[in-house]
Coordinates of N, CA and C in Angstrom, one line a residue:
V197 N 11.0 43.9 -13.1 CA 10.8 44.1 -14.5 C 10.8 45.6 -14.8
L198 N 11.1 46.0 -16.0 CA 11.2 47.4 -16.4 C 10.4 47.7 -17.6
M199 N 9.8 48.9 -17.7 CA 9.1 49.3 -18.9 C 9.7 50.6 -19.4
V200 N 10.3 50.6 -20.6 CA 10.8 51.8 -21.2 C 9.6 52.5 -21.9
N201 N 9.2 53.6 -21.3 CA 8.0 54.3 -21.7 C 8.2 55.5 -22.7
K202 N 7.2 56.0 -23.2 CA 7.2 57.2 -24.1 C 7.9 57.0 -25.4
L203 N 7.7 55.8 -26.0 CA 8.3 55.6 -27.3 C 7.6 56.5 -28.4
D204 N 6.4 56.9 -28.1 CA 5.6 57.7 -29.0 C 6.4 59.1 -29.2
R205 N 7.0 59.6 -28.1 CA 7.7 60.8 -28.2 C 9.0 60.6 -29.0
A206 N 9.7 59.5 -28.9 CA 10.9 59.2 -29.6 C 10.6 59.2 -31.1
F207 N 9.5 58.7 -31.5 CA 9.1 58.6 -32.9 C 8.5 59.8 -33.5
L208 N 7.6 60.4 -32.7 CA 6.7 61.5 -33.3 C 7.2 62.9 -32.9
E209 N 7.7 63.1 -31.8 CA 8.0 64.5 -31.3 C 9.5 64.9 -31.5
L210 N 10.4 64.0 -31.2 CA 11.8 64.4 -31.2 C 12.4 64.7 -32.6
P211 N 12.2 63.9 -33.7 CA 12.1 62.4 -33.6 C 13.6 61.9 -33.6
L212 N 13.8 60.8 -33.0 CA 15.1 60.2 -32.9 C 15.4 59.3 -34.1
D213 N 16.6 59.2 -34.5 CA 17.1 58.2 -35.5 C 17.0 56.9 -34.7
P214 N 16.5 55.8 -35.4 CA 16.3 54.5 -34.7 C 17.5 54.0 -34.0
E215 N 18.7 54.2 -34.5 CA 19.9 53.8 -33.9 C 20.2 54.6 -32.6
D216 N 19.9 55.9 -32.7 CA 20.0 56.8 -31.5 C 19.0 56.4 -30.4
A217 N 17.8 56.0 -30.9 CA 16.8 55.6 -30.0 C 17.3 54.3 -29.2
Y218 N 17.9 53.4 -30.0 CA 18.4 52.1 -29.3 C 19.4 52.5 -28.3
Q219 N 20.4 53.4 -28.6 CA 21.4 53.8 -27.7 C 20.8 54.4 -26.4
N220 N 19.8 55.2 -26.6 CA 19.1 55.8 -25.4 C 18.5 54.8 -24.6
F221 N 17.8 53.8 -25.2 CA 17.2 52.7 -24.5 C 18.2 51.9 -23.7
Q222 N 19.3 51.6 -24.3 CA 20.4 50.8 -23.7 C 20.9 51.6 -22.5
R223 N 21.1 52.9 -22.6 CA 21.6 53.7 -21.5 C 20.6 53.7 -20.3
T224 N 19.4 53.8 -20.7 CA 18.3 53.8 -19.6 C 18.3 52.5 -18.9
I225 N 18.4 51.4 -19.6 CA 18.4 50.1 -19.0 C 19.7 49.9 -18.1
E226 N 20.8 50.3 -18.6 CA 22.1 50.3 -17.8 C 22.0 51.1 -16.5
T227 N 21.4 52.3 -16.6 CA 21.2 53.1 -15.4 C 20.3 52.4 -14.4
A228 N 19.2 51.8 -14.9 CA 18.3 51.1 -14.0 C 19.0 50.0 -13.3
N229 N 19.8 49.3 -14.0 CA 20.5 48.1 -13.5 C 21.6 48.5 -12.4
V230 N 22.2 49.7 -12.6 CA 23.1 50.2 -11.6 C 22.4 50.5 -10.3
I231 N 21.2 51.1 -10.4 CA 20.4 51.3 -9.2 C 19.9 50.0 -8.6
I232 N 19.5 49.1 -9.4 CA 19.0 47.8 -8.9 C 20.1 47.1 -8.1
A233 N 21.4 47.2 -8.7 CA 22.5 46.5 -8.1 C 22.8 47.0 -6.7
T234 N 22.5 48.2 -6.4 CA 22.7 48.7 -5.0 C 21.8 48.1 -4.0
Y235 N 20.8 47.4 -4.4 CA 19.9 46.7 -3.5 C 20.0 45.2 -3.6
E236 N 21.1 44.7 -4.1 CA 21.4 43.3 -4.3 C 21.2 42.5 -3.0
D237 N 20.5 41.4 -3.2 CA 20.3 40.5 -2.0 C 20.4 39.1 -2.5
E238 N 21.1 38.2 -1.7 CA 21.4 36.8 -2.0 C 20.1 36.1 -2.2
L239 N 19.1 36.4 -1.4 CA 17.8 35.7 -1.5 C 17.1 36.0 -2.8
L240 N 17.3 37.2 -3.3 CA 16.6 37.6 -4.5 C 17.3 37.1 -5.7
G241 N 18.6 36.8 -5.6 CA 19.3 36.4 -6.8 C 19.5 37.6 -7.8
D242 N 19.7 37.3 -9.0 CA 20.0 38.3 -10.0 C 18.7 39.0 -10.4
V243 N 18.4 40.2 -10.0 CA 17.2 40.9 -10.4 C 17.4 42.0 -11.3
Q244 N 18.6 42.1 -11.9 CA 18.8 43.1 -13.0 C 17.9 42.7 -14.2
V245 N 17.7 43.7 -15.0 CA 16.7 43.5 -16.1 C 17.5 43.4 -17.5
Y246 N 17.0 42.6 -18.4 CA 17.6 42.4 -19.7 C 16.5 42.2 -20.7
P247 N 16.6 43.0 -21.8 CA 15.6 42.8 -22.9 C 15.5 41.4 -23.4
E248 N 16.7 40.8 -23.6 CA 16.7 39.5 -24.2 C 16.1 38.4 -23.3
K249 N 16.0 38.7 -22.0 CA 15.4 37.7 -21.1 C 13.9 38.0 -20.8
G250 N 13.4 39.1 -21.5 CA 12.0 39.4 -21.4 C 11.6 40.2 -20.2
T251 N 12.6 40.7 -19.4 CA 12.3 41.5 -18.2 C 12.3 43.0 -18.5
V252 N 12.4 43.4 -19.8 CA 12.3 44.8 -20.2 C 11.3 44.9 -21.3
G253 N 10.3 45.8 -21.2 CA 9.4 46.1 -22.2 C 9.5 47.5 -22.7
F254 N 9.0 47.7 -23.9 CA 9.1 49.0 -24.5 C 7.7 49.4 -25.0
G255 N 7.3 50.7 -24.9 CA 6.0 51.1 -25.4 C 5.6 52.5 -25.1
S256 N 4.3 52.8 -25.2 CA 3.8 54.1 -24.9 C 2.6 53.9 -24.0
G257 N 2.7 54.3 -22.8 CA 1.6 54.3 -21.8 C 0.5 55.2 -22.3
L258 N 0.8 56.3 -22.8 CA -0.2 57.3 -23.3 C -1.1 56.7 -24.4
H259 N -0.4 56.0 -25.3 CA -1.2 55.5 -26.4 C -1.6 54.0 -26.2
G260 N -1.2 53.4 -25.1 CA -1.7 52.1 -24.8 C -1.1 50.9 -25.6
W261 N 0.2 51.1 -26.0 CA 0.8 50.0 -26.8 C 2.2 49.7 -26.2
G262 N 2.6 48.4 -26.3 CA 3.9 48.1 -25.8 C 4.3 46.7 -26.3
F263 N 5.5 46.3 -26.1 CA 6.0 45.0 -26.5 C 7.3 44.6 -25.8
T264 N 7.5 43.3 -25.8 CA 8.8 42.7 -25.4 C 9.5 42.1 -26.6
L265 N 10.7 41.8 -26.6 CA 11.4 41.2 -27.7 C 10.7 39.9 -28.1
S266 N 10.1 39.2 -27.2 CA 9.4 37.9 -27.4 C 8.3 38.1 -28.5
K267 N 7.6 39.2 -28.5 CA 6.6 39.5 -29.5 C 7.1 39.4 -30.9
F268 N 8.2 40.1 -31.1 CA 8.8 40.1 -32.4 C 9.6 38.8 -32.8
A269 N 10.1 38.2 -31.7 CA 10.7 36.9 -32.0 C 9.7 35.9 -32.5
D270 N 8.5 35.9 -32.0 CA 7.4 35.1 -32.5 C 7.2 35.3 -34.0
M271 N 7.2 36.6 -34.4 CA 7.0 37.0 -35.8 C 8.1 36.5 -36.7
Y272 N 9.3 36.6 -36.3 CA 10.5 36.4 -37.1 C 11.1 35.0 -37.1
A273 N 10.8 34.2 -36.0 CA 11.4 32.9 -35.8 C 11.2 32.0 -37.0
S274 N 9.9 31.9 -37.5 CA 9.6 31.0 -38.6 C 10.3 31.5 -39.9
K275 N 10.3 32.9 -40.0 CA 10.9 33.4 -41.3 C 12.4 33.1 -41.4
F276 N 13.1 33.1 -40.3 CA 14.5 32.7 -40.3 C 14.8 31.3 -40.0
G277 N 13.7 30.5 -39.7 CA 13.9 29.1 -39.5 C 14.7 28.8 -38.2
V278 N 14.5 29.6 -37.2 CA 15.2 29.4 -35.9 C 14.2 29.3 -34.8
A279 N 14.7 28.8 -33.7 CA 13.8 28.7 -32.5 C 13.6 30.1 -32.0
K280 N 12.4 30.3 -31.4 CA 12.0 31.6 -30.8 C 13.1 32.1 -29.8
E281 N 13.5 31.2 -29.0 CA 14.5 31.5 -27.9 C 15.8 32.0 -28.5
R282 N 16.2 31.5 -29.6 CA 17.4 32.0 -30.3 C 17.2 33.3 -30.9
M283 N 16.0 33.5 -31.5 CA 15.7 34.7 -32.2 C 15.6 35.9 -31.2
V284 N 15.1 35.7 -30.0 CA 15.1 36.7 -29.0 C 16.5 37.2 -28.7
Q285 N 17.5 36.3 -28.6 CA 18.9 36.7 -28.4 C 19.4 37.6 -29.5
K286 N 19.0 37.4 -30.7 CA 19.4 38.1 -31.9 C 18.9 39.6 -31.9
L287 N 17.8 39.8 -31.2 CA 17.1 41.1 -31.4 C 17.6 42.2 -30.4
W288 N 18.6 41.9 -29.7 CA 19.2 42.9 -28.8 C 20.7 42.8 -28.8
G289 N 21.3 43.9 -28.6 CA 22.8 43.9 -28.5 C 23.4 44.1 -29.9
D290 N 24.7 43.7 -30.0 CA 25.4 43.9 -31.3 C 25.2 42.7 -32.2
N291 N 24.0 42.6 -32.7 CA 23.7 41.6 -33.7 C 23.1 42.3 -35.0
F292 N 23.8 42.0 -36.1 CA 23.4 42.6 -37.3 C 23.2 41.5 -38.4
Y293 N 22.1 41.7 -39.2 CA 21.8 40.7 -40.2 C 22.1 41.2 -41.6
D294 N 22.9 40.4 -42.3 CA 23.3 40.7 -43.7 C 22.3 40.0 -44.6
P295 N 21.4 40.8 -45.2 CA 20.4 40.2 -46.1 C 21.0 39.6 -47.4
K296 N 22.2 40.1 -47.8 CA 22.8 39.6 -49.0 C 23.4 38.2 -48.8
S297 N 24.2 38.0 -47.7 CA 24.8 36.7 -47.4 C 23.9 35.8 -46.6
K298 N 22.8 36.5 -46.1 CA 21.8 35.8 -45.2 C 22.5 35.2 -43.9
K299 N 23.5 36.0 -43.4 CA 24.2 35.6 -42.2 C 24.1 36.7 -41.1
W300 N 24.2 36.2 -39.9 CA 24.2 37.2 -38.7 C 25.6 37.5 -38.4
K301 N 25.8 38.8 -38.1 CA 27.2 39.2 -37.8 C 27.2 40.0 -36.4
K302 N 28.4 40.1 -35.9 CA 28.6 40.9 -34.6 C 29.1 42.3 -34.9
N303 N 29.4 42.6 -36.1 CA 29.8 44.0 -36.5 C 29.0 44.5 -37.6
P304 N 28.8 45.8 -37.7 CA 27.9 46.4 -38.6 C 28.4 46.6 -40.0
Q305 N 29.0 45.6 -40.5 CA 29.6 45.6 -41.9 C 29.3 44.3 -42.6
G306 N 28.7 44.4 -43.8 CA 28.4 43.2 -44.5 C 29.6 42.6 -45.2
E307 N 29.5 41.4 -45.8 CA 30.6 40.8 -46.4 C 31.1 41.6 -47.6
D308 N 30.2 42.4 -48.2 CA 30.7 43.2 -49.3 C 31.1 44.6 -48.9
G309 N 31.2 44.8 -47.6 CA 31.6 46.1 -47.0 C 30.5 47.1 -46.8
S310 N 29.2 46.8 -47.2 CA 28.1 47.7 -47.0 C 27.7 47.7 -45.5
P311 N 27.2 48.9 -45.0 CA 26.8 49.0 -43.6 C 25.6 48.2 -43.3
L312 N 25.5 47.6 -42.1 CA 24.4 46.9 -41.7 C 23.7 47.6 -40.5
R313 N 22.4 47.3 -40.4 CA 21.6 47.9 -39.3 C 21.5 46.9 -38.2
R314 N 21.5 47.4 -37.0 CA 21.3 46.6 -35.8 C 20.0 45.8 -35.9
A315 N 19.9 44.6 -35.5 CA 18.7 43.8 -35.6 C 17.5 44.5 -34.9
F316 N 17.7 45.0 -33.7 CA 16.6 45.7 -33.0 C 16.1 46.9 -33.8
V317 N 17.0 47.6 -34.5 CA 16.6 48.7 -35.4 C 15.9 48.2 -36.6
Q318 N 16.5 47.2 -37.3 CA 16.0 46.7 -38.6 C 14.7 46.0 -38.5
F319 N 14.5 45.2 -37.4 CA 13.4 44.3 -37.3 C 12.3 44.8 -36.4
I320 N 12.6 45.8 -35.5 CA 11.6 46.2 -34.6 C 11.3 47.7 -34.8
L321 N 12.3 48.6 -34.6 CA 12.1 50.0 -34.6 C 11.7 50.5 -36.0
D322 N 12.4 50.0 -37.1 CA 12.1 50.5 -38.4 C 10.6 50.2 -38.8
P323 N 10.1 49.0 -38.6 CA 8.7 48.7 -39.0 C 7.7 49.6 -38.2
I324 N 8.0 49.7 -36.9 CA 7.1 50.6 -36.1 C 7.1 52.0 -36.6
Y325 N 8.3 52.5 -36.9 CA 8.5 53.9 -37.3 C 7.8 54.1 -38.7
K326 N 7.9 53.2 -39.6 CA 7.3 53.3 -40.9 C 5.8 53.3 -40.8
L327 N 5.3 52.5 -39.9 CA 3.8 52.4 -39.8 C 3.3 53.7 -39.2
L328 N 4.0 54.2 -38.1 CA 3.5 55.5 -37.5 C 3.7 56.6 -38.4
D329 N 4.8 56.7 -39.2 CA 5.0 57.8 -40.1 C 4.0 57.8 -41.2
S330 N 3.6 56.7 -41.8 CA 2.6 56.6 -42.9 C 1.2 57.0 -42.4
I331 N 0.9 56.7 -41.1 CA -0.4 57.0 -40.5 C -0.4 58.5 -40.3
M332 N 0.6 59.1 -39.7 CA 0.7 60.5 -39.4 C 0.7 61.4 -40.7
K333 N 1.2 60.8 -41.8 CA 1.3 61.5 -43.1 C 0.0 61.2 -43.9
D334 N -0.9 60.4 -43.4 CA -2.1 60.0 -44.1 C -1.9 59.3 -45.4
E335 N -0.8 58.5 -45.4 CA -0.5 57.7 -46.6 C -1.3 56.4 -46.5
A336 N -2.6 56.5 -46.8 CA -3.5 55.3 -46.6 C -3.1 54.1 -47.3
E337 N -2.6 54.2 -48.6 CA -2.2 53.0 -49.4 C -1.1 52.3 -48.7
K338 N -0.1 53.1 -48.2 CA 1.1 52.5 -47.6 C 0.7 51.9 -46.2
Y339 N 0.0 52.6 -45.4 CA -0.3 52.0 -44.0 C -1.3 50.8 -44.1
N340 N -2.2 50.9 -45.1 CA -3.1 49.8 -45.2 C -2.4 48.5 -45.7
K341 N -1.4 48.6 -46.5 CA -0.6 47.5 -47.0 C 0.2 46.9 -45.8
M342 N 0.7 47.8 -45.0 CA 1.5 47.3 -43.8 C 0.6 46.6 -42.8
M343 N -0.6 47.2 -42.6 CA -1.5 46.7 -41.6 C -2.0 45.3 -42.1
K344 N -2.2 45.1 -43.4 CA -2.6 43.8 -43.9 C -1.6 42.8 -43.7
S345 N -0.3 43.1 -43.9 CA 0.8 42.2 -43.8 C 1.0 41.8 -42.3
L346 N 0.6 42.7 -41.4 CA 0.8 42.5 -39.9 C -0.5 41.9 -39.3
G347 N -1.5 41.7 -40.1 CA -2.8 41.1 -39.6 C -3.6 42.1 -38.7
I348 N -3.4 43.4 -39.0 CA -4.1 44.4 -38.2 C -5.4 44.8 -38.9
L349 N -6.6 44.6 -38.3 CA -7.9 44.8 -38.9 C -8.6 45.9 -38.2
V350 N -8.9 47.0 -38.9 CA -9.7 48.1 -38.3 C -11.2 47.9 -38.8
K351 N -12.1 48.2 -37.9 CA -13.5 47.9 -38.3 C -14.4 49.1 -38.1
G352 N -15.5 49.1 -38.8 CA -16.5 50.2 -38.7 C -16.0 51.6 -38.7
D353 N -16.4 52.3 -37.6 CA -16.0 53.8 -37.6 C -14.5 54.0 -37.5
E354 N -13.8 52.9 -37.1 CA -12.3 53.0 -37.0 C -11.7 53.4 -38.3
K355 N -12.3 53.0 -39.4 CA -11.8 53.2 -40.7 C -11.8 54.7 -41.1
D356 N -12.6 55.5 -40.4 CA -12.7 56.9 -40.7 C -11.7 57.7 -39.9
L357 N -11.0 57.1 -38.9 CA -10.1 57.8 -38.1 C -8.9 58.3 -38.9
K358 N -8.2 59.4 -38.4 CA -7.0 59.9 -39.0 C -5.9 60.2 -38.0
N359 N -4.7 60.2 -38.5 CA -3.6 60.7 -37.7 C -3.5 60.0 -36.3
K360 N -3.4 60.8 -35.2 CA -3.1 60.2 -33.9 C -4.3 59.3 -33.4
N361 N -5.5 59.6 -33.8 CA -6.6 58.8 -33.4 C -6.5 57.4 -34.0
L362 N -6.2 57.4 -35.3 CA -6.0 56.1 -36.0 C -4.8 55.4 -35.4
L363 N -3.7 56.1 -35.2 CA -2.5 55.6 -34.7 C -2.7 54.8 -33.4
K364 N -3.4 55.4 -32.5 CA -3.7 54.8 -31.2 C -4.4 53.4 -31.4
V365 N -5.4 53.5 -32.2 CA -6.2 52.2 -32.5 C -5.4 51.1 -33.1
V366 N -4.6 51.5 -34.1 CA -3.8 50.5 -34.9 C -2.7 49.9 -33.9
M367 N -2.0 50.8 -33.2 CA -0.9 50.3 -32.3 C -1.4 49.4 -31.2
R368 N -2.6 49.8 -30.7 CA -3.2 48.9 -29.6 C -3.6 47.5 -30.1
K369 N -4.0 47.5 -31.4 CA -4.3 46.2 -32.0 C -3.0 45.4 -32.3
F370 N -2.0 46.1 -32.8 CA -0.7 45.5 -33.2 C 0.1 45.1 -32.0
L371 N 0.3 46.0 -31.0 CA 1.1 45.7 -29.9 C 0.4 46.1 -28.6
P372 N -0.7 45.4 -28.2 CA -1.4 45.8 -27.0 C -0.5 45.7 -25.7
A373 N -0.5 46.9 -25.0 CA 0.3 47.0 -23.8 C 0.0 45.9 -22.8
S374 N -1.3 45.6 -22.7 CA -1.7 44.6 -21.7 C -1.0 43.3 -21.9
E375 N -0.8 42.8 -23.1 CA -0.1 41.6 -23.4 C 1.4 41.6 -22.9
A376 N 2.0 42.7 -23.2 CA 3.4 42.9 -22.8 C 3.6 42.9 -21.3
L377 N 2.7 43.6 -20.6 CA 2.8 43.7 -19.2 C 2.5 42.4 -18.5
L378 N 1.4 41.7 -19.0 CA 1.0 40.4 -18.5 C 2.1 39.4 -18.6
E379 N 2.7 39.4 -19.8 CA 3.8 38.4 -20.0 C 4.9 38.6 -19.0
K380 N 5.3 39.9 -18.8 CA 6.4 40.1 -17.8 C 6.0 39.7 -16.4
L381 N 4.8 40.0 -16.0 CA 4.3 39.7 -14.7 C 4.2 38.2 -14.4
V382 N 3.6 37.5 -15.4 CA 3.4 36.1 -15.2 C 4.7 35.3 -15.3
V383 N 5.5 35.6 -16.3 CA 6.7 34.8 -16.5 C 7.8 35.1 -15.6
H384 N 8.0 36.4 -15.2 CA 9.2 36.8 -14.5 C 9.0 37.2 -13.0
L385 N 7.8 37.5 -12.6 CA 7.6 37.8 -11.2 C 7.2 36.6 -10.4
P386 N 7.8 36.4 -9.2 CA 7.5 35.2 -8.4 C 6.0 35.2 -7.9
S387 N 5.5 34.0 -7.7 CA 4.2 33.9 -7.1 C 4.2 34.4 -5.7
P388 N 3.0 34.8 -5.1 CA 3.0 35.3 -3.7 C 3.6 34.3 -2.7
V389 N 3.4 33.0 -3.0 CA 4.0 32.0 -2.1 C 5.5 32.1 -2.1
K390 N 6.1 32.1 -3.3 CA 7.6 32.1 -3.4 C 8.1 33.5 -2.9
A391 N 7.4 34.5 -3.2 CA 7.9 35.9 -2.8 C 8.0 36.1 -1.3
Q392 N 7.1 35.4 -0.5 CA 7.2 35.5 0.9 C 8.5 35.1 1.5
K393 N 9.2 34.1 0.9 CA 10.4 33.6 1.4 C 11.5 34.7 1.6
Y394 N 11.6 35.6 0.6 CA 12.6 36.6 0.8 C 12.1 37.9 1.4
R395 N 10.8 38.1 1.3 CA 10.2 39.3 1.9 C 10.2 39.2 3.5
V396 N 9.9 38.0 4.0 CA 9.9 37.8 5.4 C 11.3 38.0 6.0
E397 N 12.3 37.5 5.3 CA 13.7 37.7 5.7 C 14.1 39.1 5.8
N398 N 13.7 39.9 4.8 CA 14.0 41.3 4.7 C 13.2 42.1 5.8
L399 N 12.0 41.7 6.1 CA 11.2 42.4 7.1 C 11.8 42.1 8.5

């Protein structure tokens, strides 16, 4: 499994355009897979990592938040009336949603010729960026509305926090890194019993 870290820098320090951020993430994953391929072993099978298969996570170790595509697929599957497994596939790669025709496309152009945003950008990066941006700009009305729609509840002294301190609390509640890591470990890494079969051979 792979964790693409330091998304906080991509949003807050650089900051990268969401599409540029996607391209950077894709290159990072491709580079990792090239390295992994050099250690290919028949007993291991295909151990390359793919976001749409849940073996790649994204997040910020410093701020304690992270996610896999599965997290957002859960959120959007019912909205689009599709199975979660199908929604996951739509959230990575060259998949573009046309809100006017309500159709998915493989190219970034709507039926009326208007430009479309990549699904990963439109449905994942944009909402995260807007939430972070409103918190850092102290636009309370805006971020409170977003938090309510996302089911994020801050309590007690947390309500008095500002900027990065509030951002850390909100993002940990919205996208706890522990959930993303646990999902990857439980679902995709072999149990100790199964793992011994190929480890013994290699030893």
